[in-house]
Amino acid sequence: MSNQKTEAYARALFEIAQAEGSLERVEDELFRVARAFESNDQLRSTLTDSTLPADRRQQVVEQLLGGKASATTVQLVSMLVTSGQVKEMPVIIDALVKRASSEKSQEVAEVRSAIPLTDDQQKRLAAALTKATGKALNLKVVVDPSVLGGLVAVVGDEVIDDTVRTRLDQLKTRI
Amino acid sequence: MNTLVAALLAAEDPTVTHHWLLPETPEIIYGGLAAVLVISALVKFAGPTVKKGFVGRTERIQKELDDAAAAKVKAEDDAKGIRAALGDIASERSRLLAEADVQANAVLTEGRARIAQEVADLEAKADADLAAARGRSTDELRSQIAMLAASATPIVVAQTLTEQTKTELVESFIQNVGAAR
């Protein structure tokens, strides 16, 4: 997918969410959906299966997100599925998140953790990363059991990695 | 034949007075004189030729004797040369044998040295191969242990990590990042 097309879809999602007045929540929910789409093979193969009718895949989205995400989020994901852009969903959503962050003069900080972070932990983590990078950050936390423990934060090109997985990889390399 | 028959008939003749075998006396005298004349003529005319023939024969015999002596001398010289040559052949044979012995010893010594070197090289190569094989085995074992450890460690760590530990790791990250700058 071209950058222009990605940006066009991202702008459309952004404007819809903004018009609905739930940009921050939608953006956060879409970010989680994108990460789940990336990490869950079954979900990805189901939503990208062209042999399944679009309305069936839309039903799957509604069953998965219904009650857990806002109606706007569900509608936006359904729109991407029915328009045949589901394969590019993570890229589009990342562009949306980046655009939303830019609107707030923030930079996206993607943090992966083995366990869900509490609000307090997220606030302290955002403050710590802001202090470390010197940038206003839009924190996005992804629960990723593969990191085993600890956190890895990606802010732009900067990576702050203190995960058990990375330490094990280093240990494996040393062995 | 007729003369003989006549002689035999005459012998039986009683009128014949002389001996049946001997001639008449005058005949003996004439015959004797004739014989003397013939012999004298032979001595006078054929004698020098005969003498010359004897001298020539003597000279020829002497020459043959001289030739024989010279041939003998030459033969002796040849024999001496042959004996000397035989001596040379013997010495040459001895020299060749000695030289062959020297060369054989040299070849043997060189061969032994080469074989010893080859054996030493083979031993060194065998040692190197053994060391390499030992090293490979050690490396393979180390690699297998590393692979097993690398495979097992995440599982063990994941099972060991409690929620408490994970929370502590998160807190540790926040504190470390916050204190970094």
XYZ file of C-alpha atoms in Angstrom:
356
model
C 0.000 0.000 0.000
C 1.277 3.411 -0.889
C 1.971 6.012 1.759
C -0.653 8.271 0.272
C -3.319 5.618 0.578
C -2.232 4.791 4.120
C -2.283 8.442 5.070
C -5.679 8.862 3.436
C -7.191 6.041 5.458
C -5.426 7.234 8.628
C -6.743 10.734 8.092
C -10.231 9.405 7.516
C -10.136 7.336 10.717
C -8.678 10.260 12.601
C -11.360 12.662 11.440
C -14.156 10.224 12.200
C -12.825 9.586 15.692
C -12.314 13.284 16.249
C -15.805 14.039 14.985
C -17.186 11.445 17.379
C -15.315 13.221 20.186
C -13.571 10.053 21.342
C -10.261 10.356 19.599
C -8.098 9.405 22.540
C -10.070 6.308 23.423
C -10.570 5.191 19.835
C -6.947 5.744 19.054
C -5.933 3.662 22.043
C -8.372 0.887 21.244
C -7.361 0.802 17.593
C -3.731 0.586 18.637
C -4.497 -2.467 20.750
C -6.498 -4.029 17.929
C -3.579 -3.487 15.558
C -1.137 -5.162 17.933
C -3.536 -8.060 18.490
C -3.912 -8.395 14.745
C -0.131 -8.556 14.368
C 0.452 -11.090 17.108
C -2.568 -13.365 16.660
C -2.159 -15.600 13.617
C -5.675 -17.000 13.829
C -7.245 -13.564 13.972
C -5.099 -12.361 11.098
C -5.845 -15.368 8.892
C -9.570 -15.105 9.620
C -9.849 -11.399 8.875
C -7.701 -11.651 5.737
C -9.397 -14.777 4.390
C -10.844 -13.641 1.091
C -12.974 -16.782 0.820
C -15.010 -15.605 3.799
C -17.771 -13.124 2.927
C -17.102 -9.595 4.131
C -20.185 -9.565 6.326
C -18.991 -12.774 8.011
C -15.640 -11.193 8.789
C -17.454 -8.107 9.994
C -19.425 -10.331 12.345
C -16.195 -11.718 13.683
C -14.966 -8.186 14.416
C -18.178 -7.313 16.152
C -18.079 -10.507 18.204
C -14.501 -9.875 19.242
C -14.777 -6.183 20.063
C -18.413 -5.902 21.013
C -18.702 -4.754 24.598
C -14.938 -4.363 24.917
C -14.381 -1.401 22.648
C -16.328 1.666 21.739
C -18.850 1.548 18.912
C -16.687 3.919 16.901
C -13.711 1.597 17.163
C -15.786 -1.387 16.088
C -17.202 0.545 13.154
C -13.781 1.730 12.023
C -12.296 -1.762 12.153
C -15.362 -3.115 10.341
C -14.884 -0.458 7.717
C -11.286 -1.532 7.163
C -12.367 -5.167 6.911
C -15.173 -4.547 4.448
C -13.087 -2.184 2.335
C -10.414 -4.881 1.893
C -7.760 -2.913 3.756
C -7.504 -5.237 6.731
C -4.028 -6.427 5.771
C -2.824 -2.853 6.052
C -4.730 -2.211 9.268
C -1.641 -2.042 11.552
C 0.104 0.438 9.234
C -3.024 2.574 8.918
C -3.658 2.552 12.647
C -0.009 3.386 13.399
C -0.304 6.337 11.029
C -3.509 7.341 12.812
C -1.809 7.153 16.208
C 1.121 9.152 14.921
C -1.210 11.787 13.505
C -3.150 11.974 16.751
C 0.078 12.314 18.698
C 1.303 15.049 16.379
C -1.925 16.922 16.973
C -1.017 16.933 20.659
C 2.648 17.668 19.905
C 3.512 14.289 21.231
C 5.527 11.377 20.007
C 4.309 7.814 20.182
C 6.014 5.677 22.825
C 5.192 2.039 22.269
C 5.817 -0.007 25.386
C 5.614 -3.786 25.521
C 5.061 -5.512 28.822
C 4.495 -9.093 29.896
C 1.744 -7.963 32.250
C -0.881 -5.222 32.048
C 0.256 -1.965 33.607
C -1.830 -0.110 36.093
C -2.800 3.512 35.441
C -0.342 4.569 38.084
C 2.451 2.575 36.472
C 1.594 4.012 33.072
C 1.709 7.565 34.431
C 5.029 7.013 36.131
C 6.375 5.237 33.087
C 5.274 8.093 30.798
C 6.911 10.580 33.122
C 10.116 8.547 33.255
C 10.263 8.154 29.481
C 9.503 11.845 28.984
C 12.347 12.650 31.326
C 14.652 10.199 29.579
C 13.864 11.261 26.011
C 13.017 14.898 26.602
C 9.863 14.514 24.517
C 6.175 14.714 25.253
C 4.935 11.181 24.775
C 1.747 9.450 23.827
C 2.194 6.187 25.702
C 0.847 3.025 24.123
C 1.184 -0.122 26.169
C 0.993 -3.519 24.517
C 0.718 -6.648 26.617
C 3.164 -9.056 25.012
C 3.826 -12.290 26.970
C 6.825 -13.017 24.728
C 8.897 -10.381 26.533
C 8.591 -12.664 29.637
C 9.307 -9.827 32.039
C 10.398 -6.209 32.173
C 9.606 -3.585 29.549
C 10.771 -2.390 26.164
C 9.955 1.101 25.035
C 10.292 2.375 21.482
C 10.213 6.131 21.012
C 10.868 7.060 17.429
C 14.232 5.522 16.608
C 15.182 5.107 20.249
C 14.749 1.731 21.931
C 14.993 1.248 25.683
C 15.004 -2.473 26.256
C 15.143 -4.112 29.660
C 13.171 -7.256 29.032
C 13.918 -10.738 30.246
C 13.573 -11.940 26.640
C 16.389 -9.647 25.502
C 18.579 -10.705 28.384
C 17.952 -14.329 27.533
C 18.805 -13.620 23.896
C 22.043 -11.976 24.992
C 22.789 -14.927 27.247
C 22.041 -17.292 24.361
C 24.436 -15.369 22.131
C 27.135 -15.497 24.795
C 26.635 -19.232 25.252
C 107.324 -109.567 -69.538
C 109.124 -111.005 -72.477
C 112.510 -110.105 -70.950
C 111.596 -111.772 -67.696
C 110.453 -114.845 -69.479
C 113.675 -114.853 -71.474
C 115.718 -114.473 -68.300
C 113.927 -117.401 -66.681
C 114.468 -119.553 -69.736
C 118.124 -118.523 -69.803
C 118.584 -119.467 -66.141
C 117.537 -122.909 -66.993
C 119.902 -122.783 -69.951
C 123.033 -124.945 -69.132
C 125.098 -122.942 -71.549
C 124.873 -119.758 -69.630
C 127.877 -119.480 -67.246
C 127.231 -116.289 -65.269
C 125.009 -115.910 -62.232
C 121.326 -115.776 -63.033
C 120.940 -112.683 -60.881
C 124.155 -110.684 -61.412
C 125.077 -109.125 -64.749
C 128.178 -109.690 -66.622
C 131.368 -108.240 -65.113
C 132.057 -105.721 -67.831
C 128.517 -104.713 -67.556
C 129.084 -104.099 -63.889
C 132.148 -102.048 -64.620
C 130.480 -99.977 -67.287
C 127.470 -99.625 -65.232
C 129.539 -98.602 -62.233
C 131.353 -95.983 -64.229
C 128.167 -94.690 -65.646
C 126.704 -94.512 -62.204
C 129.744 -92.582 -60.954
C 129.401 -90.211 -63.859
C 125.744 -89.708 -63.269
C 126.255 -89.189 -59.566
C 129.112 -86.803 -60.184
C 127.016 -84.898 -62.658
C 124.201 -84.827 -60.168
C 126.551 -83.591 -57.414
C 128.049 -81.003 -59.666
C 124.914 -79.754 -61.346
C 122.090 -80.548 -58.941
C 124.096 -80.207 -55.745
C 124.046 -76.394 -55.517
C 120.376 -76.366 -56.235
C 119.795 -78.993 -53.615
C 122.100 -77.155 -51.213
C 120.344 -73.900 -51.981
C 117.074 -75.637 -51.409
C 118.330 -76.913 -48.056
C 119.584 -73.418 -47.100
C 116.286 -71.902 -48.159
C 114.473 -74.557 -46.237
C 116.679 -73.879 -43.235
C 116.060 -70.162 -43.542
C 112.375 -70.765 -43.923
C 112.366 -73.004 -40.890
C 114.421 -70.432 -39.003
C 112.020 -67.744 -40.081
C 109.120 -69.859 -38.991
C 110.883 -70.420 -35.683
C 111.484 -66.674 -35.354
C 107.895 -65.965 -36.262
C 106.812 -68.554 -33.785
C 109.044 -66.956 -31.139
C 107.700 -63.524 -32.008
C 104.176 -64.885 -31.932
C 104.950 -66.474 -28.632
C 106.275 -63.171 -27.293
C 103.245 -61.402 -28.668
C 101.022 -64.045 -27.190
C 102.740 -63.665 -23.880
C 102.316 -59.906 -24.114
C 98.688 -60.401 -24.971
C 98.389 -62.836 -22.136
C 100.032 -60.319 -19.858
C 97.677 -57.631 -21.139
C 94.733 -59.923 -20.661
C 95.940 -60.784 -17.192
C 96.384 -57.069 -16.501
C 92.958 -56.424 -18.001
C 91.551 -59.174 -15.851
C 93.191 -57.484 -12.903
C 91.651 -54.192 -13.991
C 88.307 -55.865 -14.438
C 88.586 -57.298 -10.972
C 89.512 -53.934 -9.523
C 86.757 -52.264 -11.575
C 84.372 -54.907 -10.365
C 85.495 -54.252 -6.819
C 85.181 -50.500 -7.367
C 81.751 -50.890 -8.904
C 80.664 -53.174 -6.101
C 82.044 -50.743 -3.542
C 80.325 -47.850 -5.298
C 77.117 -49.861 -5.506
C 77.425 -50.617 -1.819
C 77.891 -46.921 -1.081
C 74.920 -45.995 -3.252
C 72.832 -48.770 -1.759
C 73.736 -47.578 1.724
C 72.923 -44.011 0.726
C 69.585 -45.065 -0.761
C 68.871 -47.188 2.290
C 69.784 -44.358 4.640
C 67.751 -41.884 2.620
C 64.858 -44.314 2.439
C 64.965 -44.911 6.171
C 65.124 -41.181 6.807
C 62.241 -40.557 4.404
C 60.166 -43.329 5.916
C 60.945 -42.029 9.393
C 59.904 -38.541 8.266
C 56.744 -39.880 6.663
C 55.921 -41.833 9.797
C 56.563 -38.713 11.860
C 54.351 -36.684 9.497
C 51.620 -39.309 9.648
C 51.820 -39.369 13.423
C 51.678 -35.601 13.542
C 48.723 -35.578 11.136
C 46.998 -38.286 13.160
C 47.601 -36.266 16.329
C 46.253 -33.151 14.611
C 43.223 -35.066 13.323
C 42.622 -36.465 16.775
C 42.938 -33.017 18.304
C 40.634 -31.564 15.645
C 38.125 -34.378 16.144
C 38.360 -33.883 19.900
C 37.880 -30.149 19.373
C 34.945 -30.753 17.057
C 33.391 -33.138 19.511
C 33.891 -30.641 22.302
C 32.492 -27.835 20.164
C 29.534 -29.966 19.128
C 28.913 -30.942 22.727
C 29.240 -27.324 23.811
C 26.942 -26.273 20.997
C 24.378 -28.898 21.915
C 24.555 -27.893 25.569
C 24.197 -24.274 24.548
C 21.229 -25.116 22.323
C 19.590 -27.124 25.069
C 20.321 -24.414 27.603
C 19.056 -21.734 25.230
C 15.894 -23.739 24.598
C 15.326 -24.636 28.211
C 16.201 -21.301 29.807
C 13.209 -19.275 28.523
C 10.855 -22.064 29.604
C 12.418 -22.292 33.042
C 12.549 -18.527 33.394
C 8.962 -18.134 32.222
C 7.834 -20.723 34.768
C 9.948 -19.117 37.456
C 8.787 -15.564 36.866
C 5.898 -14.812 39.155
C 3.521 -11.886 38.843
C 5.352 -10.332 41.748
C 8.664 -10.617 39.950
C 7.206 -9.210 36.753
C 5.775 -6.266 38.655
C 9.139 -5.698 40.290
C 10.805 -5.748 36.884
C 8.338 -3.130 35.620
C 9.002 -0.950 38.641
C 12.706 -1.412 38.213
C 12.437 -0.307 34.560
C 10.456 2.814 35.494
C 12.954 3.755 38.185
C 15.993 3.120 36.037
C 14.615 5.019 33.031
C 13.533 7.870 35.221
C 16.917 8.060 36.879
C 18.831 7.729 33.628
C 18.863 11.427 32.698
